Tab-separated table of C-alpha atoms and ligand atoms in Angstrom:
chain	number	residue	atom	x	y	z
A	9	MET	CA	2.372	22.886	-18.419
A	10	THR	CA	-1.293	22.963	-19.108
A	11	VAL	CA	-3.081	23.801	-16.180
A	12	CYS	CA	-6.044	21.302	-15.195
A	13	GLU	CA	-9.478	22.160	-13.631
A	14	TYR	CA	-9.438	21.063	-9.917
A	15	ARG	CA	-11.188	17.866	-9.759
A	16	ALA	CA	-12.707	16.636	-5.883
A	17	GLY	CA	-11.346	13.444	-4.968
A	18	LEU	CA	-8.734	13.726	-8.150
A	19	GLU	CA	-11.521	11.646	-9.802
A	20	GLY	CA	-10.002	10.494	-13.477
A	21	ILE	CA	-7.039	12.890	-13.111
A	22	PRO	CA	-4.017	10.008	-13.631
A	23	ALA	CA	-1.792	9.913	-10.397
A	24	THR	CA	0.988	7.674	-11.388
A	25	GLN	CA	2.080	4.894	-14.157
A	26	SER	CA	1.802	1.645	-13.341
A	27	SER	CA	1.987	-1.981	-14.722
A	28	ILE	CA	0.666	-3.524	-12.013
A	29	SER	CA	-2.879	-4.058	-11.879
A	30	PHE	CA	-5.747	-3.027	-14.036
A	31	VAL	CA	-9.405	-2.225	-13.976
A	32	ASP	CA	-12.025	-1.819	-16.593
A	33	GLY	CA	-15.032	-0.454	-14.429
A	34	GLN	CA	-17.539	-0.941	-17.002
A	35	ARG	CA	-16.831	-4.109	-18.068
A	36	GLY	CA	-15.886	-4.613	-14.468
A	37	VAL	CA	-12.494	-6.340	-15.539
A	38	LEU	CA	-9.687	-6.530	-12.934
A	39	GLU	CA	-6.416	-8.209	-13.856
A	40	TYR	CA	-2.812	-8.288	-11.430
A	41	ARG	CA	-0.040	-7.887	-14.257
A	42	GLY	CA	-2.641	-8.810	-17.099
A	43	ILE	CA	-3.903	-11.962	-15.949
A	44	GLY	CA	-7.518	-11.864	-14.855
A	45	ILE	CA	-8.246	-12.067	-10.988
A	46	GLU	CA	-10.669	-14.702	-12.396
A	47	GLU	CA	-8.152	-17.075	-13.222
A	48	LEU	CA	-5.919	-16.392	-10.897
A	49	ALA	CA	-8.418	-16.783	-7.832
A	50	ALA	CA	-8.957	-20.042	-9.411
A	51	LYS	CA	-5.193	-21.536	-10.367
A	52	GLY	CA	-2.950	-19.655	-7.751
A	53	ASN	CA	-2.228	-19.238	-4.490
A	54	PHE	CA	-1.668	-15.705	-2.281
A	55	LEU	CA	2.165	-15.576	-1.888
A	56	GLU	CA	2.277	-16.635	-5.752
A	57	THR	CA	0.126	-13.597	-6.793
A	58	ALA	CA	1.999	-11.428	-3.970
A	59	TYR	CA	5.521	-12.384	-5.924
A	60	LEU	CA	3.643	-11.712	-9.196
A	61	LEU	CA	2.698	-8.146	-8.140
A	62	ILE	CA	5.827	-7.449	-6.534
A	63	TRP	CA	8.397	-8.479	-9.153
A	64	GLY	CA	5.998	-8.219	-11.886
A	65	ASP	CA	6.125	-12.009	-13.689
A	66	LEU	CA	5.096	-15.453	-11.779
A	67	PRO	CA	7.227	-17.079	-9.899
A	68	THR	CA	9.203	-20.500	-11.296
A	69	LYS	CA	8.246	-23.570	-8.623
A	70	GLU	CA	12.222	-22.617	-7.074
A	71	GLU	CA	11.462	-19.178	-6.818
A	72	LEU	CA	8.090	-19.866	-5.196
A	73	GLU	CA	9.691	-22.090	-3.254
A	74	LEU	CA	12.193	-19.682	-1.795
A	75	PHE	CA	9.961	-17.128	-1.353
A	76	GLU	CA	7.711	-19.449	1.132
A	77	TYR	CA	10.530	-20.603	2.953
A	78	GLU	CA	11.701	-17.045	3.649
A	79	ILE	CA	8.611	-15.959	4.371
A	80	THR	CA	7.960	-19.113	6.852
A	81	TYR	CA	11.364	-18.316	8.307
A	82	HIS	CA	10.777	-14.958	9.235
A	83	ARG	CA	6.477	-15.046	10.840
A	84	ARG	CA	8.235	-15.009	14.419
A	85	LEU	CA	8.120	-11.394	15.949
A	86	LYS	CA	10.540	-10.003	18.285
A	87	TYR	CA	9.649	-10.596	22.364
A	88	ARG	CA	10.418	-6.795	22.490
A	89	ILE	CA	7.199	-6.397	19.866
A	90	ARG	CA	4.999	-8.497	21.407
A	91	ASP	CA	6.010	-6.707	25.287
A	92	MET	CA	5.079	-3.377	23.050
A	93	MET	CA	1.891	-5.133	21.721
A	94	LYS	CA	0.973	-6.256	25.627
A	95	CYS	CA	0.776	-2.081	26.515
A	96	PHE	CA	-2.055	-1.756	23.817
A	97	PRO	CA	-5.583	-1.099	25.412
A	98	GLU	CA	-7.258	-4.092	24.551
A	99	SER	CA	-10.478	-1.652	23.933
A	100	GLY	CA	-8.343	0.334	20.940
A	101	HIS	CA	-9.097	-0.869	17.180
A	102	PRO	CA	-6.727	-3.615	15.961
A	103	MET	CA	-6.230	-1.708	12.568
A	104	ASP	CA	-4.621	1.177	15.119
A	105	ALA	CA	-2.474	-1.892	16.763
A	106	LEU	CA	-1.322	-2.789	13.180
A	107	GLN	CA	-0.729	0.641	12.154
A	108	ALA	CA	2.028	1.199	15.192
A	109	CYS	CA	3.061	-2.141	14.810
A	110	ALA	CA	3.911	-1.823	11.088
A	111	ALA	CA	5.752	1.723	12.010
A	112	ALA	CA	7.575	0.065	14.812
A	113	LEU	CA	8.840	-2.431	12.317
A	114	GLY	CA	11.281	0.786	11.359
A	115	LEU	CA	12.666	0.911	15.067
A	116	PHE	CA	13.615	-2.629	15.054
A	117	TYR	CA	15.030	-2.849	11.293
A	118	SER	CA	16.147	0.344	11.060
A	119	ARG	CA	18.684	0.159	8.118
A	120	ARG	CA	17.282	1.817	5.388
A	121	ALA	CA	18.987	0.776	2.188
A	122	LEU	CA	16.655	1.505	-0.663
A	123	ASP	CA	18.925	1.131	-3.793
A	124	ASP	CA	19.981	-2.628	-2.555
A	125	PRO	CA	17.988	-5.444	-3.989
A	126	THR	CA	18.808	-7.543	-0.571
A	127	TYR	CA	17.387	-4.605	1.447
A	128	ILE	CA	14.288	-4.544	-0.677
A	129	ARG	CA	13.473	-8.500	-0.505
A	130	GLU	CA	14.200	-8.511	3.275
A	131	ALA	CA	11.745	-6.024	3.542
A	132	VAL	CA	9.469	-7.587	1.645
A	133	VAL	CA	9.730	-11.108	3.119
A	134	ARG	CA	9.627	-9.752	6.965
A	135	LEU	CA	6.490	-6.930	6.170
A	136	LEU	CA	4.249	-9.646	4.064
A	137	ALA	CA	5.848	-12.819	7.262
A	138	LYS	CA	5.381	-10.656	10.374
A	139	ILE	CA	1.733	-8.307	9.517
A	140	PRO	CA	-0.307	-11.502	10.086
A	141	THR	CA	1.054	-12.367	13.101
A	142	MET	CA	0.952	-9.024	14.765
A	143	VAL	CA	-2.755	-9.075	13.374
A	144	ALA	CA	-3.669	-12.645	15.531
A	145	ALA	CA	-1.263	-11.580	18.429
A	146	PHE	CA	-3.087	-8.435	19.130
A	147	GLN	CA	-6.252	-10.345	19.084
A	148	LEU	CA	-5.476	-12.980	21.469
A	149	MET	CA	-3.259	-10.537	23.791
A	150	ARG	CA	-6.857	-8.210	23.781
A	151	LYS	CA	-8.416	-11.352	25.631
A	152	GLY	CA	-5.864	-11.926	28.037
A	153	ASN	CA	-4.243	-14.906	26.198
A	154	ASP	CA	-0.198	-15.109	25.027
A	155	PRO	CA	0.249	-14.912	21.459
A	156	VAL	CA	0.537	-18.142	19.452
A	157	GLN	CA	3.570	-18.906	17.475
A	158	PRO	CA	3.069	-19.363	13.897
A	159	ARG	CA	3.617	-23.203	12.821
A	160	ASP	CA	5.909	-23.901	10.171
A	161	ASP	CA	4.378	-26.728	8.479
A	162	LEU	CA	1.041	-24.420	7.873
A	163	GLY	CA	0.779	-22.583	4.752
A	164	TYR	CA	0.193	-18.250	4.621
A	165	ALA	CA	-3.625	-18.649	4.794
A	166	ALA	CA	-4.260	-21.587	7.521
A	167	ASN	CA	-1.333	-20.679	9.454
A	168	PHE	CA	-2.750	-17.111	10.285
A	169	LEU	CA	-5.895	-18.814	10.654
A	170	TYR	CA	-4.209	-21.752	13.131
A	171	MET	CA	-2.539	-18.610	15.093
A	172	LEU	CA	-6.240	-16.361	15.185
A	173	ASN	CA	-7.933	-19.206	16.226
A	174	GLU	CA	-5.740	-21.662	18.646
A	175	ARG	CA	-6.650	-24.354	16.151
A	176	GLU	CA	-5.644	-26.087	12.791
A	177	PRO	CA	-8.074	-25.201	10.152
A	178	ASP	CA	-9.706	-27.943	7.687
A	179	PRO	CA	-7.810	-27.500	4.345
A	180	PHE	CA	-11.364	-26.209	2.489
A	181	PRO	CA	-11.788	-23.156	4.608
A	182	ALA	CA	-8.280	-22.482	4.621
A	183	HIS	CA	-8.364	-22.847	0.794
A	184	ILE	CA	-11.013	-20.173	0.589
A	185	PHE	CA	-8.905	-17.854	3.159
A	186	ASP	CA	-5.831	-17.845	0.642
A	187	VAL	CA	-8.115	-17.058	-2.505
A	188	CYS	CA	-10.154	-13.984	-0.042
A	189	LEU	CA	-6.319	-13.092	0.219
A	190	MET	CA	-5.706	-13.103	-3.398
A	191	LEU	CA	-8.776	-11.150	-4.163
A	192	HIS	CA	-7.568	-8.124	-1.866
A	193	ALA	CA	-4.225	-7.904	-2.799
A	194	GLU	CA	-4.253	-5.275	-5.190
A	195	HIS	CA	-6.589	-2.680	-6.493
A	196	THR	CA	-4.793	0.160	-8.967
A	197	ILE	CA	-4.491	3.222	-6.976
A	198	ASN	CA	-6.983	3.412	-4.440
A	199	ALA	CA	-6.683	5.680	-1.305
A	200	SER	CA	-4.567	3.664	0.683
A	201	THR	CA	-2.069	2.853	-2.168
A	202	PHE	CA	-1.753	6.535	-3.303
A	203	SER	CA	-1.150	6.684	0.319
A	204	ALA	CA	2.016	4.408	0.273
A	205	LEU	CA	3.100	6.195	-2.973
A	206	VAL	CA	3.027	9.808	-1.636
A	207	THR	CA	5.109	8.343	1.803
A	208	ALA	CA	7.117	5.990	-0.670
A	209	SER	CA	8.123	9.176	-2.930
A	210	THR	CA	9.950	10.910	0.042
A	211	LEU	CA	12.403	7.618	0.194
A	212	THR	CA	11.468	6.723	3.791
A	213	ASP	CA	11.319	2.987	5.143
A	214	PRO	CA	8.884	0.437	3.638
A	215	TYR	CA	7.622	0.017	7.171
A	216	ALA	CA	6.416	3.940	7.325
A	217	VAL	CA	4.981	3.306	3.765
A	218	VAL	CA	3.082	0.603	4.956
A	219	ALA	CA	2.017	2.469	7.910
A	220	SER	CA	0.756	4.911	6.027
A	221	ALA	CA	-1.842	2.792	3.996
A	222	VAL	CA	-2.633	1.050	6.493
A	223	GLY	CA	-4.025	4.148	8.439
A	224	THR	CA	-5.550	5.377	4.965
A	225	LEU	CA	-7.213	1.405	4.399
A	226	ALA	CA	-8.975	1.926	8.022
A	227	GLY	CA	-11.636	4.214	7.027
A	228	PRO	CA	-14.910	3.241	6.814
A	229	LEU	CA	-14.976	4.800	3.124
A	230	HIS	CA	-12.416	2.295	2.244
A	231	GLY	CA	-11.442	-0.743	3.436
A	232	GLY	CA	-13.382	0.051	6.925
A	233	ALA	CA	-16.380	-0.300	5.176
A	234	ASN	CA	-16.453	-4.430	5.564
A	235	GLU	CA	-16.725	-4.426	9.351
A	236	GLU	CA	-19.590	-1.350	8.583
A	237	VAL	CA	-21.687	-4.211	6.443
A	238	ILE	CA	-22.108	-6.795	8.780
A	239	VAL	CA	-23.887	-3.821	11.529
A	240	MET	CA	-25.520	-3.097	8.627
A	241	LEU	CA	-27.040	-6.668	8.259
A	242	GLU	CA	-27.498	-6.524	11.970
A	243	GLU	CA	-29.695	-3.618	12.114
A	244	ILE	CA	-31.778	-4.586	8.972
A	245	GLY	CA	-32.202	-7.714	10.619
A	246	THR	CA	-34.608	-9.488	8.211
A	247	VAL	CA	-35.193	-10.214	4.638
A	248	GLU	CA	-39.018	-8.331	5.160
A	249	ASN	CA	-36.930	-5.237	6.941
A	250	VAL	CA	-34.879	-4.957	3.764
A	251	ARG	CA	-36.516	-2.542	1.624
A	252	PRO	CA	-38.444	-0.516	4.447
A	253	TRP	CA	-34.692	-0.092	6.089
A	254	LEU	CA	-33.032	0.922	2.362
A	255	GLU	CA	-36.069	3.438	1.762
A	256	LYS	CA	-35.477	5.215	5.189
A	257	GLN	CA	-31.733	4.910	4.799
A	258	LEU	CA	-32.220	6.570	0.974
A	259	ALA	CA	-34.574	9.477	2.340
A	260	GLN	CA	-31.718	10.424	5.173
A	261	LYS	CA	-29.791	10.254	2.178
A	262	GLY	CA	-27.383	7.430	3.666
A	263	LYS	CA	-24.754	5.530	2.202
A	264	ILE	CA	-25.372	1.976	1.680
A	265	MET	CA	-22.013	0.107	3.216
A	266	GLY	CA	-20.435	-2.660	0.717
A	267	PHE	CA	-21.861	-0.356	-2.384
A	268	GLY	CA	-20.879	1.768	-4.967
A	269	HIS	CA	-16.988	2.360	-6.276
A	270	ARG	CA	-15.133	5.396	-7.856
A	271	VAL	CA	-14.366	3.010	-10.609
A	272	TYR	CA	-16.225	-0.106	-10.662
A	273	LYS	CA	-20.372	1.306	-12.463
A	274	VAL	CA	-21.139	-2.477	-12.649
A	275	LYS	CA	-20.856	-5.706	-9.955
A	276	ASP	CA	-16.921	-5.742	-8.209
A	277	PRO	CA	-15.774	-8.744	-10.084
A	278	ARG	CA	-14.359	-9.988	-6.328
A	279	ALA	CA	-17.652	-9.449	-4.768
A	280	THR	CA	-19.243	-11.838	-7.357
A	281	ILE	CA	-16.262	-14.342	-6.595
A	282	LEU	CA	-16.646	-13.824	-2.625
A	283	GLN	CA	-20.601	-14.203	-2.743
A	284	GLN	CA	-19.302	-17.949	-4.410
A	285	LEU	CA	-16.896	-18.469	-1.892
A	286	ALA	CA	-19.333	-17.587	0.875
A	287	GLU	CA	-22.025	-20.000	-0.770
A	288	GLN	CA	-19.296	-22.489	-0.737
A	289	LEU	CA	-18.881	-22.349	2.905
A	290	PHE	CA	-22.060	-22.033	3.768
A	291	GLU	CA	-22.997	-25.311	2.101
A	292	LYS	CA	-20.520	-27.223	3.962
A	293	TYR	CA	-20.626	-25.365	7.330
A	294	GLY	CA	-24.130	-23.695	7.290
A	295	ARG	CA	-25.661	-20.672	5.656
A	296	ASP	CA	-24.935	-18.009	7.485
A	297	GLU	CA	-28.082	-16.171	8.848
A	298	TYR	CA	-27.911	-12.744	7.506
A	299	TYR	CA	-26.898	-14.277	3.836
A	300	ASP	CA	-30.702	-13.704	2.634
A	301	VAL	CA	-30.870	-10.024	4.088
A	302	ALA	CA	-27.915	-9.432	2.254
A	303	VAL	CA	-28.774	-11.184	-1.547
A	304	GLU	CA	-32.141	-9.319	-0.762
A	305	LEU	CA	-30.520	-6.191	-0.335
A	306	GLU	CA	-28.219	-6.576	-3.450
A	307	ARG	CA	-31.425	-6.570	-5.460
A	308	ALA	CA	-32.930	-3.905	-3.767
A	309	VAL	CA	-30.199	-1.733	-4.218
A	310	GLU	CA	-30.089	-2.356	-7.915
A	311	ASP	CA	-33.437	-1.596	-7.885
A	312	ASN	CA	-33.165	1.567	-6.041
A	313	LEU	CA	-29.611	2.471	-6.874
A	314	GLY	CA	-28.918	0.748	-10.144
A	315	HIS	CA	-29.563	3.537	-12.434
A	316	LYS	CA	-26.508	5.131	-11.003
A	317	GLY	CA	-24.030	2.650	-11.242
A	318	ILE	CA	-24.257	1.290	-7.546
A	319	TYR	CA	-23.868	-2.370	-7.187
A	320	PRO	CA	-21.784	-4.106	-4.609
A	321	ASN	CA	-18.048	-3.792	-3.950
A	322	VAL	CA	-15.156	-6.036	-2.365
A	323	ASP	CA	-16.312	-5.023	0.859
A	324	PHE	CA	-20.087	-6.552	0.576
A	325	TYR	CA	-19.604	-10.240	0.870
A	326	SER	CA	-16.095	-10.505	2.252
A	327	GLY	CA	-17.438	-10.135	5.860
A	328	LEU	CA	-19.991	-12.979	5.470
A	329	VAL	CA	-16.946	-15.217	4.404
A	330	TYR	CA	-14.763	-14.029	7.246
A	331	ARG	CA	-17.323	-14.931	9.660
A	332	LYS	CA	-17.987	-18.155	8.776
A	333	LEU	CA	-14.309	-18.213	8.990
A	334	GLY	CA	-14.219	-17.455	12.846
A	335	ILE	CA	-12.630	-13.706	11.775
A	336	PRO	CA	-14.018	-11.222	14.541
A	337	SER	CA	-15.873	-7.987	12.838
A	338	ASP	CA	-13.179	-5.588	14.014
A	339	LEU	CA	-10.419	-8.113	12.472
A	340	PHE	CA	-11.968	-7.919	8.620
A	341	THR	CA	-9.957	-4.675	7.803
A	342	PRO	CA	-6.857	-6.002	9.429
A	343	VAL	CA	-7.083	-8.970	7.196
A	344	PHE	CA	-7.672	-6.493	4.291
A	345	ALA	CA	-4.532	-4.923	5.062
A	346	ILE	CA	-2.491	-8.588	5.463
A	347	SER	CA	-3.558	-9.215	1.614
A	348	ARG	CA	-2.982	-5.873	0.447
A	349	THR	CA	0.235	-4.962	2.212
A	350	ALA	CA	1.603	-7.207	-1.482
A	351	GLY	CA	0.421	-4.309	-3.341
A	352	TRP	CA	1.372	-1.515	-1.454
A	353	LEU	CA	4.837	-3.196	-1.524
A	354	ALA	CA	4.442	-3.834	-5.365
A	355	HIS	CA	3.363	0.170	-6.018
A	356	TRP	CA	6.979	0.741	-3.184
A	357	LYS	CA	9.082	-1.163	-5.470
A	358	GLU	CA	7.320	0.729	-8.704
A	359	GLN	CA	7.446	4.459	-7.359
A	360	LEU	CA	11.407	3.519	-6.087
A	361	ASN	CA	12.389	2.427	-9.578
A	362	GLU	CA	11.344	5.882	-11.095
A	363	ASN	CA	10.974	8.529	-8.191
A	364	ARG	CA	9.611	11.972	-7.875
A	365	ILE	CA	8.613	13.242	-4.730
A	366	PHE	CA	4.647	14.224	-4.979
A	367	ARG	CA	4.287	17.599	-4.554
A	368	PRO	CA	0.695	18.787	-6.586
A	369	THR	CA	-0.166	22.087	-6.249
A	370	GLN	CA	-3.816	23.582	-5.048
A	371	ILE	CA	-6.309	26.008	-5.764
A	372	TYR	CA	-6.265	28.657	-3.006
A	373	THR	CA	-9.324	29.890	-1.757
A	374	GLY	CA	-8.350	32.294	1.247
A	375	LEU	CA	-7.587	35.448	2.079
A	376	HIS	CA	-4.680	37.770	1.014
A	377	GLU	CA	-2.931	40.590	3.109
A	378	ALA	CA	-5.206	40.047	6.271
A	379	THR	CA	-4.510	42.003	9.589
A	380	TYR	CA	-3.432	40.432	12.756
A	381	VAL	CA	-5.537	41.324	15.168
A	382	PRO	CA	-3.968	41.445	18.316
A	383	ILE	CA	-5.282	38.675	20.912
A	384	GLU	CA	-7.078	40.929	23.250
A	385	HIS	CA	-9.142	42.406	20.153
A	386	ARG	CA	-10.665	39.640	19.117
B	423	CMC	N1	-24.772	4.189	-0.879
B	423	CMC	C1	-25.845	5.002	-1.724
B	423	CMC	N2	-25.635	6.030	-2.698
B	423	CMC	C2	-24.412	6.129	-3.078
B	423	CMC	C3	-23.678	4.655	-2.388
B	423	CMC	C4	-23.806	4.041	-1.987
B	423	CMC	N3	-22.859	2.844	-0.837
B	423	CMC	N4	-22.287	5.086	-2.924
B	423	CMC	C5	-22.641	6.136	-3.690
B	423	CMC	N5	-23.490	6.863	-3.661
B	423	CMC	C6	-23.951	7.685	-4.300
B	423	CMC	C7	-23.943	9.353	-3.259
B	423	CMC	O1	-24.634	9.116	-2.859
B	423	CMC	C8	-23.593	10.085	-5.134
B	423	CMC	O2	-25.244	10.444	-5.303
B	423	CMC	P1	-25.781	11.876	-6.012
B	423	CMC	O3	-24.802	12.015	-7.111
B	423	CMC	O4	-26.503	11.678	-6.463
B	423	CMC	O5	-25.109	13.190	-5.272
B	423	CMC	C9	-23.531	8.854	-5.871
B	423	CMC	O6	-23.658	8.109	-5.717
B	423	CMC	C10	-21.538	9.141	-6.464
B	423	CMC	O7	-20.899	9.019	-5.218
B	423	CMC	P2	-19.888	9.363	-4.462
B	423	CMC	O8	-19.923	9.088	-3.033
B	423	CMC	O9	-19.538	10.674	-5.080
B	423	CMC	O10	-19.236	8.852	-5.185
B	423	CMC	P3	-17.503	8.137	-4.933
B	423	CMC	O11	-16.904	7.895	-6.215
B	423	CMC	O12	-17.020	9.810	-4.124
B	423	CMC	O13	-17.055	7.401	-3.695
B	423	CMC	C11	-17.641	5.596	-2.389
B	423	CMC	C12	-17.330	6.271	-4.026
B	423	CMC	C13	-16.820	3.723	-2.452
B	423	CMC	C14	-16.690	6.279	-1.451
B	423	CMC	C15	-18.607	5.260	-2.151
B	423	CMC	O14	-19.705	4.182	-2.932
B	423	CMC	C16	-19.262	4.611	-1.042
B	423	CMC	O15	-19.292	5.785	0.302
B	423	CMC	N6	-19.340	3.881	-0.629
B	423	CMC	C17	-20.063	3.114	0.790
B	423	CMC	C18	-18.593	2.856	1.521
B	423	CMC	C19	-17.751	1.415	0.842
B	423	CMC	O16	-18.554	0.612	0.240
B	423	CMC	N7	-16.877	1.873	0.269
B	423	CMC	C20	-15.703	0.416	0.127
B	423	CMC	C21	-15.559	0.921	-0.902
B	423	CMC	S1	-14.804	-0.373	-2.082
B	423	CMC	C22	-13.318	-1.190	-1.127
B	423	CMC	C23	-12.335	-0.261	-0.777
B	423	CMC	O17	-12.132	0.884	-1.325
B	423	CMC	O18	-11.884	-0.696	0.202
């Protein structure tokens, strides 16, 4: 075995082999199982995308109907899960609530049979079905309301918006939300997927795998950036203030949230689609007050940081879309998690097919043969 140099953040070091998705960061290409994200977003829907990612092929009509039926059937939460959620503090972040809920599913569905395809299927269906219900339930409960039961006559995206906003959405925003779910469903070996893989490699249960990934997604350098983008746009406030604000931020060596990516050195293709979706929504339902600020910020960042390959990533325009859909900003990252669960589960399943526990090495930089100093002499 050759000894490799240490690279912070494992930049450029392959940690796995995978046939699930592909990114070309120089050309701005993203493919799920070989299909371009633009084509999927234009022609597909979230559940068939999830099926494609997890089982490797687009489902036939019958396979998709069965999958949709199973997910619809499993959307409800056991009353004891709802009781558990009632004890969560309403001031807690919804990502923490979601992580606790995902882990708790392992308590309620404790059978673990990783070599049984029926078990794998049930776990996939339960997680995809229940995570949206848990996110919406926490939102209503923290406002002091009872959660809204899922509606079997509504599709995956429409049902989530219905449970969240307590009214049936128009088909157009429901479709836009479904596209958002497709765009966020998978993205090679990012931090949360890596976390899922490491956890999966110990052969623990899939609920622990997803809980671990949710905890990783929550950070502001990863999924949490979408929430921070709105805070940043509010702070900038006006188009006129964009360039002075940016100048100050760069002078302080601050990060511009929603920009930059380890892999993409051009505009993230998902950001391009999300910007188009935002514009479609604004045309129909009115412009977001911060959209012009966002567009000017994109221009200003390109002028200042384009030479470093810093362009909008997936988190830059998603928040503006979500705001228009009535989603509060601290739910942006849980919504990301709803969608990314598909990718995490695809990697979990792939890892199980050829598992070896992750156990990398380290370069030790500490002391050797140090002396133990008794406490009274320290
Ligand atoms: N604003 C200002 N400068 C930046 C930014 C940014 N958003 N991103 C990177 N840079 C600069 C950075 O200062 C560094 O400059 P220099 O070489 O002069 O020191 C150079 O670009 C390389 O940056 P890095 O932080 O070493 O790059 P990385 O690959 O380790 O980090 C990143 C990637 C996404 C964490 C980073 O770009 C960042 O912090 N972005 C802001 C947070 C964000 O939007 N996160 C969402 C990521 S995409 C979706 C997701 O993963 O959920």
